[in-house]
């Protein structure tokens, strides 16, 4: 939570407004902070939360345990490189298939998105 001086004890012209962190699940509102206080070096700093982007099905799916096992063995960096190459090859296969059957780019894009969704559900993106 943000700590600020009461307006009665501080000149309001020497204040700037700072938004509170809404990622803590609170409503966002503005709090006055004295200009002389450095927000980066204040002693009552908010705890830093590590925010990870992930999908809803992360860790779920029939292949998720195998994916996590392989990632732990070969390392996250190498694993992500290999997974990126596999995704690229799969996209190329879908593109060649669409060329063969004469599908337009919208249908190709839809098939690639469907493959991504299916990979998430099966646990390949865990």
mmCIF file of C-alpha atoms in Angstrom:
data_model
loop_
_atom_site.group_PDB
_atom_site.id
_atom_site.type_symbol
_atom_site.label_atom_id
_atom_site.label_comp_id
_atom_site.label_asym_id
_atom_site.label_seq_id
_atom_site.Cartn_x
_atom_site.Cartn_y
_atom_site.Cartn_z
ATOM 1 C CA UNK A 1 0.000 0.000 0.000
ATOM 2 C CA UNK A 2 1.265 3.504 -0.743
ATOM 3 C CA UNK A 3 2.358 5.657 2.181
ATOM 4 C CA UNK A 4 1.822 9.393 1.872
ATOM 5 C CA UNK A 5 1.886 12.438 4.086
ATOM 6 C CA UNK A 6 -1.427 13.992 5.031
ATOM 7 C CA UNK A 7 -2.255 17.088 2.946
ATOM 8 C CA UNK A 8 -2.568 19.226 6.101
ATOM 9 C CA UNK A 9 1.141 18.749 6.949
ATOM 10 C CA UNK A 10 2.532 19.212 3.440
ATOM 11 C CA UNK A 11 2.247 21.941 0.855
ATOM 12 C CA UNK A 12 0.058 20.524 -1.929
ATOM 13 C CA UNK A 13 1.929 22.499 -4.598
ATOM 14 C CA UNK A 14 5.040 20.468 -3.752
ATOM 15 C CA UNK A 15 3.197 17.200 -4.358
ATOM 16 C CA UNK A 16 2.924 14.982 -7.373
ATOM 17 C CA UNK A 17 0.312 12.301 -7.905
ATOM 18 C CA UNK A 18 1.201 8.652 -8.131
ATOM 19 C CA UNK A 19 -1.096 5.820 -9.045
ATOM 20 C CA UNK A 20 -1.355 2.913 -6.613
ATOM 21 C CA UNK A 21 -0.636 -0.557 -7.895
ATOM 22 C CA UNK A 22 -3.803 -2.164 -9.186
ATOM 23 C CA UNK A 23 -2.074 -5.538 -9.732
ATOM 24 C CA UNK A 24 -2.538 -6.224 -6.015
ATOM 25 C CA UNK A 25 -6.265 -6.604 -6.602
ATOM 26 C CA UNK A 26 -7.193 -3.181 -5.248
ATOM 27 C CA UNK A 27 -9.029 -0.421 -7.044
ATOM 28 C CA UNK A 28 -6.647 1.985 -8.677
ATOM 29 C CA UNK A 29 -6.602 5.526 -7.307
ATOM 30 C CA UNK A 30 -4.215 8.442 -7.138
ATOM 31 C CA UNK A 31 -2.170 9.187 -3.999
ATOM 32 C CA UNK A 32 -0.213 12.398 -3.380
ATOM 33 C CA UNK A 33 3.519 11.849 -2.823
ATOM 34 C CA UNK A 34 5.942 14.644 -1.814
ATOM 35 C CA UNK A 35 8.276 15.687 -4.641
ATOM 36 C CA UNK A 36 11.293 15.397 -2.382
ATOM 37 C CA UNK A 37 10.705 11.660 -1.820
ATOM 38 C CA UNK A 38 12.217 9.434 -4.455
ATOM 39 C CA UNK A 39 9.691 6.766 -5.307
ATOM 40 C CA UNK A 40 12.411 4.332 -6.325
ATOM 41 C CA UNK A 41 14.355 4.603 -3.066
ATOM 42 C CA UNK A 42 11.605 4.890 -0.496
ATOM 43 C CA UNK A 43 11.866 2.622 2.508
ATOM 44 C CA UNK A 44 8.275 1.369 2.351
ATOM 45 C CA UNK A 45 8.540 -0.070 -1.159
ATOM 46 C CA UNK A 46 5.877 -2.395 -2.420
ATOM 47 C CA UNK A 47 6.996 -5.994 -2.790
ATOM 48 C CA UNK A 48 7.893 -6.786 -6.380
ATOM 49 C CA UNK A 49 5.706 -9.442 -7.870
ATOM 50 C CA UNK A 50 7.064 -11.618 -10.639
ATOM 51 C CA UNK A 51 4.419 -11.472 -13.323
ATOM 52 C CA UNK A 52 4.425 -14.353 -15.756
ATOM 53 C CA UNK A 53 2.362 -14.556 -18.843
ATOM 54 C CA UNK A 54 0.920 -17.982 -19.306
ATOM 55 C CA UNK A 55 -2.069 -19.752 -20.682
ATOM 56 C CA UNK A 56 -5.017 -21.019 -18.706
ATOM 57 C CA UNK A 57 -4.173 -24.662 -19.378
ATOM 58 C CA UNK A 58 -0.534 -24.378 -18.340
ATOM 59 C CA UNK A 59 0.504 -27.481 -16.419
ATOM 60 C CA UNK A 60 -2.609 -29.313 -17.558
ATOM 61 C CA UNK A 61 -2.918 -31.721 -20.422
ATOM 62 C CA UNK A 62 -1.749 -35.217 -21.066
ATOM 63 C CA UNK A 63 1.725 -34.209 -22.309
ATOM 64 C CA UNK A 64 2.468 -31.523 -19.688
ATOM 65 C CA UNK A 65 4.435 -33.801 -17.298
ATOM 66 C CA UNK A 66 6.647 -35.030 -20.148
ATOM 67 C CA UNK A 67 7.209 -31.462 -21.364
ATOM 68 C CA UNK A 68 8.209 -30.296 -17.878
ATOM 69 C CA UNK A 69 10.478 -33.331 -17.432
ATOM 70 C CA UNK A 70 12.319 -32.688 -20.707
ATOM 71 C CA UNK A 71 12.582 -28.960 -19.975
ATOM 72 C CA UNK A 72 14.194 -29.700 -16.593
ATOM 73 C CA UNK A 73 16.686 -32.112 -18.166
ATOM 74 C CA UNK A 74 17.899 -30.049 -21.129
ATOM 75 C CA UNK A 75 17.422 -26.581 -19.610
ATOM 76 C CA UNK A 76 14.895 -23.838 -20.251
ATOM 77 C CA UNK A 77 16.915 -21.958 -22.893
ATOM 78 C CA UNK A 78 17.688 -24.990 -25.063
ATOM 79 C CA UNK A 79 14.139 -26.299 -24.591
ATOM 80 C CA UNK A 80 12.599 -23.017 -25.761
ATOM 81 C CA UNK A 81 14.882 -23.014 -28.805
ATOM 82 C CA UNK A 82 13.820 -26.536 -29.756
ATOM 83 C CA UNK A 83 10.149 -25.809 -29.116
ATOM 84 C CA UNK A 84 10.385 -22.663 -31.266
ATOM 85 C CA UNK A 85 11.898 -24.668 -34.116
ATOM 86 C CA UNK A 86 9.191 -27.328 -33.802
ATOM 87 C CA UNK A 87 6.456 -24.674 -33.882
ATOM 88 C CA UNK A 88 8.049 -23.078 -36.966
ATOM 89 C CA UNK A 89 8.230 -26.415 -38.781
ATOM 90 C CA UNK A 90 4.610 -27.173 -37.874
ATOM 91 C CA UNK A 91 3.529 -23.771 -39.218
ATOM 92 C CA UNK A 92 5.392 -24.491 -42.465
ATOM 93 C CA UNK A 93 3.628 -27.849 -42.769
ATOM 94 C CA UNK A 94 0.258 -26.145 -42.273
ATOM 95 C CA UNK A 95 1.197 -23.515 -44.882
ATOM 96 C CA UNK A 96 2.199 -26.179 -47.425
ATOM 97 C CA UNK A 97 -1.035 -28.071 -46.735
ATOM 98 C CA UNK A 98 -3.047 -24.897 -47.332
ATOM 99 C CA UNK A 99 -1.202 -24.293 -50.606
ATOM 100 C CA UNK A 100 -1.949 -27.865 -51.694
ATOM 101 C CA UNK A 101 -5.684 -27.620 -51.060
ATOM 102 C CA UNK A 102 -5.925 -24.007 -52.242
ATOM 103 C CA UNK A 103 -6.928 -22.455 -48.907
ATOM 104 C CA UNK A 104 -6.605 -18.700 -48.533
ATOM 105 C CA UNK A 105 -4.507 -16.900 -45.888
ATOM 106 C CA UNK A 106 -7.458 -16.473 -43.489
ATOM 107 C CA UNK A 107 -8.054 -20.224 -43.398
ATOM 108 C CA UNK A 108 -4.305 -20.853 -42.981
ATOM 109 C CA UNK A 109 -4.190 -18.397 -40.082
ATOM 110 C CA UNK A 110 -7.215 -20.096 -38.521
ATOM 111 C CA UNK A 111 -5.537 -23.506 -38.769
ATOM 112 C CA UNK A 112 -2.355 -22.190 -37.129
ATOM 113 C CA UNK A 113 -4.408 -20.701 -34.273
ATOM 114 C CA UNK A 114 -6.291 -23.978 -33.906
ATOM 115 C CA UNK A 115 -2.970 -25.835 -33.683
ATOM 116 C CA UNK A 116 -1.833 -23.446 -30.935
ATOM 117 C CA UNK A 117 -5.045 -23.943 -28.954
ATOM 118 C CA UNK A 118 -4.798 -27.712 -29.316
ATOM 119 C CA UNK A 119 -1.149 -27.611 -28.190
ATOM 120 C CA UNK A 120 -2.150 -25.636 -25.097
ATOM 121 C CA UNK A 121 -4.950 -28.088 -24.249
ATOM 122 C CA UNK A 122 -2.667 -31.112 -24.723
ATOM 123 C CA UNK A 123 0.068 -29.584 -22.560
ATOM 124 C CA UNK A 124 2.752 -28.972 -25.188
ATOM 125 C CA UNK A 125 3.065 -25.345 -24.061
ATOM 126 C CA UNK A 126 3.456 -26.187 -20.341
#
